Structure formats: structure tokens, C-alpha cells
């Protein structure tokens, strides 16, 4: 073995694929029972509908290198992502656009009129002087839209009153003064034609790559554990950086999600892939309906049943004894201080390369994880 990759998400698999292609013998270990990290998907056993087990994953990028690279492993459908939100029993398009504004104010404003209205309503606070998230939100989009679409949704995401959240949690709240409600604005978007897992498996399908599942890097009973490989072989580590150093600088904070999947006996539950719930009266933040990600599979998917998944957000328990999945970095000032300390430790760790969302404690979209792995490969590992 020339390289050990810890973690089979997009970061780890991109490194493994590049290294194998360059003639290195690579072993990839993952503590889960499947490869692919959080992008993993599988057919629901009852209906055959592809379900994204760790939350909905939509691929999008404006990076030509990444787009060329990912197309080596999968073709993409022409799916275009759109999101709606329910507020007080009415459905609105997101992100906030001219359609949302005119529907909300029962008006027919032109783009200029709508922009003037929002500017007037936003004048209540200067977003740069905001003392908390609420003041910043109002300073960006005005009180009526903030209270309808941001306040309660944010409170549910953070289990915290937005008046007690730091203003930095939001830097901008995009408002589009057009009826364009495409969720992403990237050059390319789509979903892998035969699913995420087929794509991820193709990345690992090389004679130089050996994948071992249910193998935890910190389990001494597993032969490729941290102590056993130290100094013997280069390691690309994509697990949590605080875990690697036994939480010596303290645990980093994460938000996690709880998912509640259900097979519903109707052809179509909500008419769209993702419906947000903006109000506190509804405890979940959104419902995914997976059928709608693949309209081109209509002839293969059942017409009398559908799979929905309710998503709930909360703070993760962190530290050694937790089973909570870390999803979004909380990034408090204390977290940032700890991260700096971990970065110093990581830089001094011989022959270990920290990457991916857990290894660097940052939210990365899939295309960003892949771009970052391609860059690590070419600048630090290829030579
Ligand atoms: P990832 O978490 O995928 O992989 C890390 C792997 O390391 C895991 O498989 C884990 O089991 C393994 N591991 C950890 N510790 C280990 C240990 N001790 N021993 C062995 N293995 C270990 N992006 C996007 O582009 N579009 C989208 O729509 C979404 N949607 C989305 C929804 C939600 C809810 C989240 C949280 C994230 C997204 N993403 C996304 C982001 C996407 O999930 C992310 O880009 C990739 O997971 C990043 O891949 P990584 O390889 O960095 O981590």
C-alpha cells in the first residue's frame, strides 16, 4: 500500500481515484457499512425510489475542471432544483424573488418598485451595525419578509431565538428582483443519471483501490488503525479533525439533522422535491419528496406510493461518546479558536494530510470537496 485514505466521501474517493490512476496502490477505509460519505443514496426497499440517506444532495458547479472530472464517472439528468416554502398555510417560491414579494404583499410591483419597497423596509437597521441576527436580517430585507421567511425558520435551525444569535450567522440574504426561481445559479446542475452510489462506486472501481468498510481508523482491533500506520504510510484523513487529536483542544461544535422517512400511499405528496416550513408551529424545517428528483424515472417508480423525509435540525452532541452525525459547523468564536489550534497540530503531523468537510471543519458542497481534493492531489501528493 502506498497511500491510506480515511473516509470514502467525495474528498477521499477523489484522492484515491487520482492516486490509483497515477499508479499508486491505495486503501480506503470507512467506518460506515457503505462507501460514499454523506452523498450516499440507496433505493427505498419498499418502493425502489432513490433516497438520499443523509439529506438531499443536488449537484451543481461552475468549475469547468470539476464538471469535466465528474462526467468521467456519471452522466447527469437535466434536473433543475427549485424550493418552495409554506408560511401560514400559503406556499411561496424561494429564494425570495419578485414572485415571493408580489405574492406576499398581494401586489404587482415591477422589479424597480419592489427593490424600492424592500430598501425602504430594510432602512430600519444598518446591517453593518447589527447587534444580532434579527437586526441584520431586517437590515437586509425589511421586517415583513424577515419575520415571515427567516425568523422562525432560523430559530428552528438553531434552536435559538435569532435575537440571541450573532449577526455573522448570515452575511447576505439574496433577493432576486425577477421571477427566476432556480435555486442554484451555477453553470451546470443535475442529478447523476443512475444515482449517487453508482457514481461513487465507479470512482472506487480501479484495480489499485482496495475499499474496506466498517473499519474505524481509531479502532485498535482494525489492522489499519492510527497507531499501526503511523509513520509507515502517507495518510489522507477526512474524519473529524478534533477526533484525530483526541479532542485535546476541545470538541468543535456542529449542528446535526434528524430524518424521519415515511412511505405515503399517494401518487404525489407535495408536488415538488423540497418544501420548507417557515413557521415555528411546524417542528420540522422541510420535507423532501424523492420521487420529484427524477421525473425521468416515472415509468420505473410506483404511481400509488411516494417516499417523504421530514428534516429536523438541532445541536449535535460532540466529543468522544456521541453518535450524532456532524452536519454543519456551528463556528462560534470558541470553535474558531479551537480550529486554529487544531490546524497548527495538523500542520505538524508528519505524513498526514487533512481534508474534506470534517478534516477542515467547514461546510463544503460536493463540487467544493472534489475541487479541494483535486488541488491537494496535484499540489501536495502527486509528486
Ligand atoms: P463526507 O462526510 O461525505 O465523508 C467523510 C467520510 O469519512 C464518511 O464516510 C465517514 O464515515 C468517514 N469517516 C469519518 N471518521 C472516520 C474514521 N474514524 N474512520 C473511518 N472513516 C471515517 N453538497 C452539494 O453539493 N449539494 C447538496 O445539495 C448538498 N446537500 C447537503 C445536505 C446536507 C444535510 C449536508 C450535511 C451536506 C450537503 N452537501 C451538499 C455537502 C456534501 O455532503 C459534502 O460536500 C460531502 O459530503 C463532502 O465530502 P467529504 O468527503 O468531505 O465528507
Coordinates of C-alpha atoms and ligand atoms in Angstrom, one line a residue:
X1 CA 0.0 0.0 0.0
X2 CA 1.3 3.4 -1.0
X3 CA -1.5 5.6 0.5
X4 CA -4.2 5.1 3.1
X5 CA -7.3 7.2 2.7
X6 CA -9.5 7.5 5.8
X7 CA -13.1 8.2 4.7
X8 CA -14.8 7.3 1.4
X9 CA -16.8 10.5 0.8
X10 CA -16.2 12.7 -2.3
X11 CA -12.9 14.1 -0.9
X12 CA -11.4 10.7 -0.1
X13 CA -12.6 9.0 -3.2
X14 CA -11.3 11.8 -5.4
X15 CA -7.8 11.4 -3.8
X16 CA -8.0 7.6 -4.1
X17 CA -9.0 7.8 -7.8
X18 CA -6.3 10.2 -8.7
X19 CA -3.7 8.3 -6.8
X20 CA -4.8 4.9 -8.4
X21 CA -4.8 6.5 -11.8
X22 CA -1.2 7.6 -11.2
X23 CA -0.2 4.0 -10.4
X24 CA -0.3 4.1 -6.5
X25 CA -1.8 1.3 -4.5
X26 CA -4.5 2.9 -2.3
X27 CA -6.5 1.5 0.6
X28 CA -9.7 3.4 1.5
X29 CA -11.2 2.7 4.9
X30 CA -14.6 3.9 6.2
X31 CA -16.2 3.3 9.5
X32 CA -19.7 3.1 7.9
X33 CA -21.1 0.0 6.2
X34 CA -21.2 1.7 2.8
X35 CA -19.0 3.9 0.8
X36 CA -19.7 7.5 -0.4
X37 CA -19.9 9.5 2.8
X38 CA -22.9 11.8 3.1
X39 CA -23.7 11.8 -0.6
X40 CA -24.6 8.1 -0.3
X41 CA -28.1 7.2 -1.6
X42 CA -30.0 3.9 -1.9
X43 CA -33.3 2.6 -3.2
X44 CA -36.0 2.6 -0.6
X45 CA -36.7 -1.1 -0.1
X46 CA -40.5 -0.9 -0.4
X47 CA -40.8 1.4 -3.4
X48 CA -37.4 1.4 -5.2
X49 CA -37.4 5.2 -5.0
X50 CA -33.8 6.6 -4.6
X51 CA -33.4 8.1 -1.1
X52 CA -30.5 10.3 -0.1
X53 CA -29.9 8.9 3.4
X54 CA -28.0 12.0 4.8
X55 CA -30.2 14.7 3.3
X56 CA -31.0 15.9 -0.2
X57 CA -27.9 16.2 -2.4
X58 CA -28.1 18.3 -5.6
X59 CA -25.0 18.6 -7.7
X60 CA -24.1 22.0 -9.1
X61 CA -20.9 23.7 -10.2
X62 CA -19.4 26.5 -12.2
X63 CA -16.0 25.0 -12.1
X64 CA -15.1 23.5 -15.6
X65 CA -12.3 21.2 -14.2
X66 CA -14.7 19.7 -11.7
X67 CA -17.5 19.4 -14.3
X68 CA -15.1 17.6 -16.7
X69 CA -13.9 15.4 -13.9
X70 CA -17.3 14.3 -12.6
X71 CA -18.5 13.5 -16.1
X72 CA -15.9 10.8 -16.3
X73 CA -18.0 8.8 -13.8
X74 CA -21.6 9.6 -14.4
X75 CA -23.9 11.4 -16.8
X76 CA -26.3 14.0 -15.3
X77 CA -30.0 14.5 -15.7
X78 CA -31.3 17.9 -16.6
X79 CA -33.0 18.3 -13.2
X80 CA -33.2 22.0 -12.1
X81 CA -33.6 22.5 -8.4
X82 CA -36.5 24.7 -7.1
X83 CA -37.5 25.1 -3.5
X84 CA -40.8 26.4 -2.0
X85 CA -41.8 27.4 1.5
X86 CA -45.1 27.2 3.4
X87 CA -45.9 30.2 5.6
X88 CA -49.2 30.4 7.4
X89 CA -50.9 28.0 5.0
X90 CA -49.6 29.7 1.8
X91 CA -46.9 28.4 -0.5
X92 CA -44.2 30.8 -1.8
X93 CA -41.2 30.3 -4.1
X94 CA -37.7 30.6 -2.7
X95 CA -35.2 32.2 -2.7
X96 CA -37.1 35.4 -2.1
X97 CA -37.8 36.8 -5.6
X98 CA -40.2 39.1 -7.3
X99 CA -42.7 36.2 -7.3
X100 CA -42.4 35.8 -3.5
X101 CA -42.7 39.6 -2.9
X102 CA -45.7 40.2 -5.1
X103 CA -47.5 37.1 -3.7
X104 CA -46.7 38.1 -0.1
X105 CA -47.8 41.8 -0.5
X106 CA -50.6 40.9 -2.9
X107 CA -49.1 43.3 -5.4
X108 CA -47.9 43.6 -9.0
X109 CA -44.7 45.5 -8.4
X110 CA -42.2 46.0 -11.1
X111 CA -38.5 45.0 -10.3
X112 CA -37.7 48.7 -9.5
X113 CA -40.8 49.2 -7.4
X114 CA -40.1 46.0 -5.4
X115 CA -36.5 47.0 -4.9
X116 CA -37.5 50.4 -3.6
X117 CA -40.1 48.9 -1.2
X118 CA -37.6 46.5 0.2
X119 CA -34.9 49.2 0.6
X120 CA -37.5 51.3 2.5
X121 CA -38.4 48.5 4.8
X122 CA -34.8 47.5 5.3
X123 CA -33.8 51.0 6.4
X124 CA -34.9 50.1 10.0
X125 CA -31.4 48.8 10.7
X126 CA -28.0 49.2 9.2
X127 CA -26.9 45.6 8.6
X128 CA -23.3 46.5 9.3
X129 CA -24.2 47.8 12.8
X130 CA -26.5 44.9 13.5
X131 CA -26.1 43.5 17.1
X132 CA -27.7 40.2 16.3
X133 CA -29.1 38.0 13.5
X134 CA -32.5 39.6 13.7
X135 CA -31.3 43.1 13.2
X136 CA -29.1 42.0 10.3
X137 CA -32.0 40.1 8.7
X138 CA -34.3 43.2 9.0
X139 CA -31.5 45.4 7.7
X140 CA -31.1 43.2 4.6
X141 CA -34.7 42.5 3.6
X142 CA -37.0 44.5 5.9
X143 CA -39.1 43.3 8.8
X144 CA -42.2 41.8 7.0
X145 CA -40.2 39.4 4.8
X146 CA -37.7 38.7 7.6
X147 CA -40.5 37.8 10.0
X148 CA -42.3 35.6 7.5
X149 CA -39.5 33.7 5.9
X150 CA -36.3 33.9 8.0
X151 CA -37.1 34.4 11.7
X152 CA -38.9 31.2 12.6
X153 CA -37.0 29.0 10.1
X154 CA -33.7 30.2 11.6
X155 CA -35.0 29.7 15.1
X156 CA -35.8 26.1 14.2
X157 CA -32.4 25.5 12.5
X158 CA -30.5 26.8 15.5
X159 CA -33.0 26.1 18.4
X160 CA -32.2 29.6 19.4
X161 CA -34.1 32.9 19.2
X162 CA -32.5 34.9 16.3
X163 CA -32.1 37.9 18.7
X164 CA -29.6 35.7 20.6
X165 CA -27.7 34.6 17.5
X166 CA -24.7 36.6 16.3
X167 CA -25.2 38.7 13.2
X168 CA -22.4 36.9 11.5
X169 CA -24.5 33.8 11.0
X170 CA -25.9 35.5 7.9
X171 CA -23.8 37.7 5.7
X172 CA -26.4 38.2 2.9
X173 CA -29.9 37.2 2.2
X174 CA -30.3 37.2 -1.6
X175 CA -33.4 38.8 -3.1
X176 CA -34.0 38.4 -6.8
X177 CA -36.0 41.1 -8.5
X178 CA -37.1 38.8 -11.2
X179 CA -39.3 35.7 -11.4
X180 CA -36.3 33.4 -11.8
X181 CA -36.7 30.8 -9.0
X182 CA -33.9 28.5 -10.0
X183 CA -32.4 27.6 -6.6
X184 CA -28.8 27.4 -7.9
X185 CA -27.2 29.9 -10.3
X186 CA -24.3 27.7 -11.3
X187 CA -23.4 26.9 -14.9
X188 CA -24.1 23.2 -14.5
X189 CA -26.5 21.3 -12.4
X190 CA -28.2 18.0 -12.5
X191 CA -28.5 14.6 -10.7
X192 CA -26.5 11.5 -11.5
X193 CA -28.5 9.5 -14.0
X194 CA -28.2 6.2 -12.2
X195 CA -27.8 7.6 -8.7
X196 CA -25.1 8.8 -6.4
X197 CA -23.9 5.4 -5.2
X198 CA -23.3 4.1 -8.8
X199 CA -21.2 7.3 -9.4
X200 CA -19.3 6.9 -6.1
X201 CA -18.7 3.2 -6.8
X202 CA -17.3 4.0 -10.2
X203 CA -14.8 6.3 -8.7
X204 CA -13.5 3.5 -6.5
X205 CA -13.6 0.9 -9.3
X206 CA -9.9 0.6 -10.0
X207 CA -7.6 -2.4 -9.5
X208 CA -5.3 -0.2 -7.4
X209 CA -8.1 0.7 -5.0
X210 CA -9.0 -1.5 -2.0
X211 CA -12.1 -0.3 -0.1
X212 CA -12.6 -1.7 3.5
X213 CA -15.9 -0.8 5.1
X214 CA -16.8 -0.9 8.8
X215 CA -13.2 0.0 9.5
X216 CA -12.7 2.8 12.0
X217 CA -9.3 4.5 12.0
X218 CA -9.4 4.7 15.8
X219 CA -10.3 1.1 16.4
X220 CA -7.2 -0.7 17.5
X221 CA -8.7 -4.0 16.6
X222 CA -8.8 -2.9 13.0
X223 CA -5.4 -3.5 11.3
X224 CA -5.2 -0.1 9.6
X225 CA -5.7 1.9 12.7
X226 CA -3.9 5.2 13.6
X227 CA -1.3 3.7 15.8
X228 CA -0.5 0.9 13.4
X229 CA 0.0 3.0 10.3
X230 CA 1.8 6.0 12.0
X231 CA 4.9 6.8 10.1
X232 CA 4.6 3.8 7.8
X233 CA 2.4 5.2 5.0
X234 CA 1.1 8.6 4.0
X235 CA -2.5 9.1 5.2
X236 CA -5.2 11.3 3.8
X237 CA -7.6 11.8 6.7
X238 CA -11.1 13.1 6.1
X239 CA -12.7 12.3 9.5
X240 CA -13.2 15.0 12.2
X241 CA -10.0 16.9 13.0
X242 CA -10.8 17.2 16.7
X243 CA -11.3 13.4 16.9
X244 CA -7.9 12.8 15.3
X245 CA -6.2 14.7 18.2
X246 CA -8.4 13.1 20.9
X247 CA -10.2 16.4 21.4
X248 CA -7.1 17.8 23.1
X249 CA -8.2 21.4 22.2
X250 CA -11.9 20.8 23.0
X251 CA -14.7 19.5 20.8
X252 CA -15.7 21.5 17.8
X253 CA -19.5 22.4 17.6
X254 CA -21.8 21.0 14.9
X255 CA -25.4 21.1 14.1
X256 CA -27.0 17.8 13.2
X257 CA -30.2 16.7 11.5
X258 CA -32.7 14.0 12.3
X259 CA -34.5 12.5 9.4
X260 CA -37.9 10.8 9.5
X261 CA -38.7 8.8 6.4
X262 CA -42.2 7.6 5.5
X263 CA -43.8 5.8 2.6
X264 CA -47.1 7.6 1.9
X265 CA -49.8 5.9 -0.1
X266 CA -50.5 8.7 -2.6
X267 CA -49.1 9.3 -6.1
X268 CA -47.7 12.7 -5.2
X269 CA -47.4 14.1 -1.6
X270 CA -46.4 17.8 -2.2
X271 CA -45.9 18.3 -6.0
X272 CA -42.2 19.3 -5.6
X273 CA -38.9 17.9 -4.3
X274 CA -38.3 20.2 -1.3
X275 CA -40.9 22.1 0.7
X276 CA -39.6 24.3 3.6
X277 CA -41.8 25.1 6.6
X278 CA -41.2 28.7 7.6
X279 CA -43.3 28.7 10.8
X280 CA -42.5 27.6 14.4
X281 CA -45.8 25.9 14.6
X282 CA -44.4 23.1 12.4
X283 CA -41.5 21.4 14.2
X284 CA -39.6 20.2 11.1
X285 CA -37.7 22.5 8.8
X286 CA -38.5 20.8 5.5
X287 CA -39.9 17.8 3.7
X288 CA -38.1 16.1 0.9
X289 CA -40.1 14.0 -1.6
X290 CA -37.5 12.0 -3.5
X291 CA -39.7 11.0 -6.5
X292 CA -39.5 14.5 -7.8
X293 CA -35.7 14.5 -8.1
X294 CA -36.1 12.0 -11.0
X295 CA -39.2 12.8 -13.2
X296 CA -37.4 10.8 -16.0
X297 CA -37.9 7.6 -13.9
X298 CA -41.7 7.9 -13.8
X299 CA -42.1 4.6 -15.7
X300 CA -40.0 2.8 -13.0
X301 CA -41.3 4.5 -9.9
X302 CA -44.7 3.4 -8.3
X303 CA -47.7 5.5 -9.1
X304 CA -49.6 4.8 -5.9
X305 CA -46.8 5.5 -3.3
X306 CA -44.1 8.1 -2.6
X307 CA -41.3 8.5 -0.1
X308 CA -41.1 11.6 2.0
X309 CA -38.5 12.6 4.6
X310 CA -39.1 15.2 7.3
X311 CA -35.9 17.0 8.4
X312 CA -35.4 18.3 12.0
X313 CA -32.4 20.4 13.0
X314 CA -30.6 20.5 16.4
X315 CA -27.2 21.0 18.0
X316 CA -25.1 17.8 17.9
X317 CA -23.7 16.3 21.0
X318 CA -19.9 16.4 20.3
X319 CA -17.0 14.7 21.9
X320 CA -15.9 11.1 22.3
X321 CA -19.2 9.4 23.3
X322 CA -21.6 10.8 20.7
X323 CA -23.4 9.0 17.9
X324 CA -24.7 12.3 16.4
X325 CA -23.6 12.9 12.8
X326 CA -21.8 16.3 12.4
X327 CA -23.5 18.2 9.5
X328 CA -23.0 21.9 9.7
X329 CA -20.1 23.6 11.7
X330 CA -21.5 26.0 14.3
X331 CA -18.4 28.1 14.1
X332 CA -18.7 30.2 17.3
X333 CA -15.6 32.3 18.3
X334 CA -14.6 29.4 20.6
X335 CA -14.8 26.9 17.7
X336 CA -12.7 29.2 15.6
X337 CA -10.0 29.4 18.3
X338 CA -10.0 25.7 18.7
X339 CA -9.8 25.2 15.0
X340 CA -6.7 27.4 14.8
X341 CA -5.1 25.2 17.4
X342 CA -6.0 22.0 15.5
X343 CA -4.7 23.5 12.3
X344 CA -1.3 24.0 14.0
X345 CA -1.3 20.4 15.3
X346 CA -2.4 19.2 11.8
X347 CA 0.4 21.1 10.1
X348 CA 2.9 19.4 12.4
X349 CA 1.6 15.9 11.9
X350 CA 4.1 14.2 9.7
X351 CA 2.8 12.5 6.5
X352 CA -0.9 13.1 7.4
X353 CA -3.0 15.3 5.1
X354 CA -6.3 16.6 6.5
X355 CA -9.1 17.2 4.0
X356 CA -12.8 17.3 3.4
X357 CA -15.5 18.9 5.4
X358 CA -14.8 17.1 8.7
X359 CA -11.0 17.2 8.4
X360 CA -11.1 21.0 7.9
X361 CA -14.3 21.9 9.8
X362 CA -16.0 23.7 7.1
X363 CA -19.2 23.3 5.1
X364 CA -18.2 22.1 1.6
X365 CA -20.6 21.5 -1.3
X366 CA -19.8 18.4 -3.3
X367 CA -18.1 20.3 -6.1
X368 CA -16.0 22.1 -3.5
X369 CA -14.9 18.9 -1.8
X370 CA -13.9 17.5 -5.2
X371 CA -12.1 20.7 -6.2
X372 CA -10.3 20.8 -2.9
X373 CA -9.2 17.1 -3.3
X374 CA -8.0 17.6 -6.9
X375 CA -6.0 20.5 -5.7
X376 CA -4.5 18.6 -2.7
X377 CA -3.6 15.8 -5.1
X378 CA -1.8 17.9 -7.6
X379 CA -0.1 20.3 -5.2
X380 CA 0.9 18.0 -2.3
X381 CA 0.6 14.4 -3.2
X382 CA 1.2 13.8 -6.9
X383 CA 5.0 14.5 -6.9
Ligands
LIG1 P1 -18.1 13.0 3.9 O1 -18.7 13.3 5.2 O2 -19.0 12.8 2.8 O3 -17.2 11.7 4.1 C1 -16.3 11.5 5.2 C2 -16.3 10.0 5.4 O4 -15.3 9.8 6.4 C3 -17.6 9.4 5.9 O5 -18.0 8.4 5.0 C4 -17.2 8.9 7.3 O6 -17.9 7.7 7.6 C5 -15.7 8.7 7.2 N1 -15.1 8.7 8.5 C6 -15.2 9.6 9.5 N2 -14.4 9.3 10.5 C7 -13.8 8.1 10.2 C8 -13.0 7.2 10.9 N3 -12.6 7.4 12.2 N4 -12.6 6.0 10.3 C9 -13.0 5.8 9.1 N5 -13.8 6.6 8.4 C10 -14.2 7.7 8.9 N6 -23.5 19.4 -1.3 C11 -23.9 19.7 -2.5 O7 -23.1 20.0 -3.4 N7 -25.2 19.8 -2.8 C12 -26.2 19.5 -1.9 O8 -27.4 19.5 -2.2 C13 -25.7 19.1 -0.6 N8 -26.6 18.8 0.4 C14 -26.2 18.5 1.6 C15 -27.1 18.3 2.7 C16 -26.7 18.1 4.0 C17 -27.7 17.8 5.0 C18 -25.3 18.1 4.3 C19 -24.9 18.0 5.7 C20 -24.4 18.3 3.3 C21 -24.8 18.5 2.0 N9 -23.9 18.7 0.9 C22 -24.3 19.0 -0.3 C23 -22.5 18.6 1.2 C24 -21.9 17.2 0.9 O9 -22.5 16.3 1.8 C25 -20.3 17.3 1.1 O10 -19.8 18.1 0.1 C26 -19.6 16.0 1.0 O11 -20.2 15.1 2.0 C27 -18.2 16.2 1.3 O12 -17.5 15.0 1.2 P2 -16.3 14.6 2.3 O13 -15.6 13.5 1.7 O14 -15.6 15.8 2.7 O15 -17.1 14.2 3.6

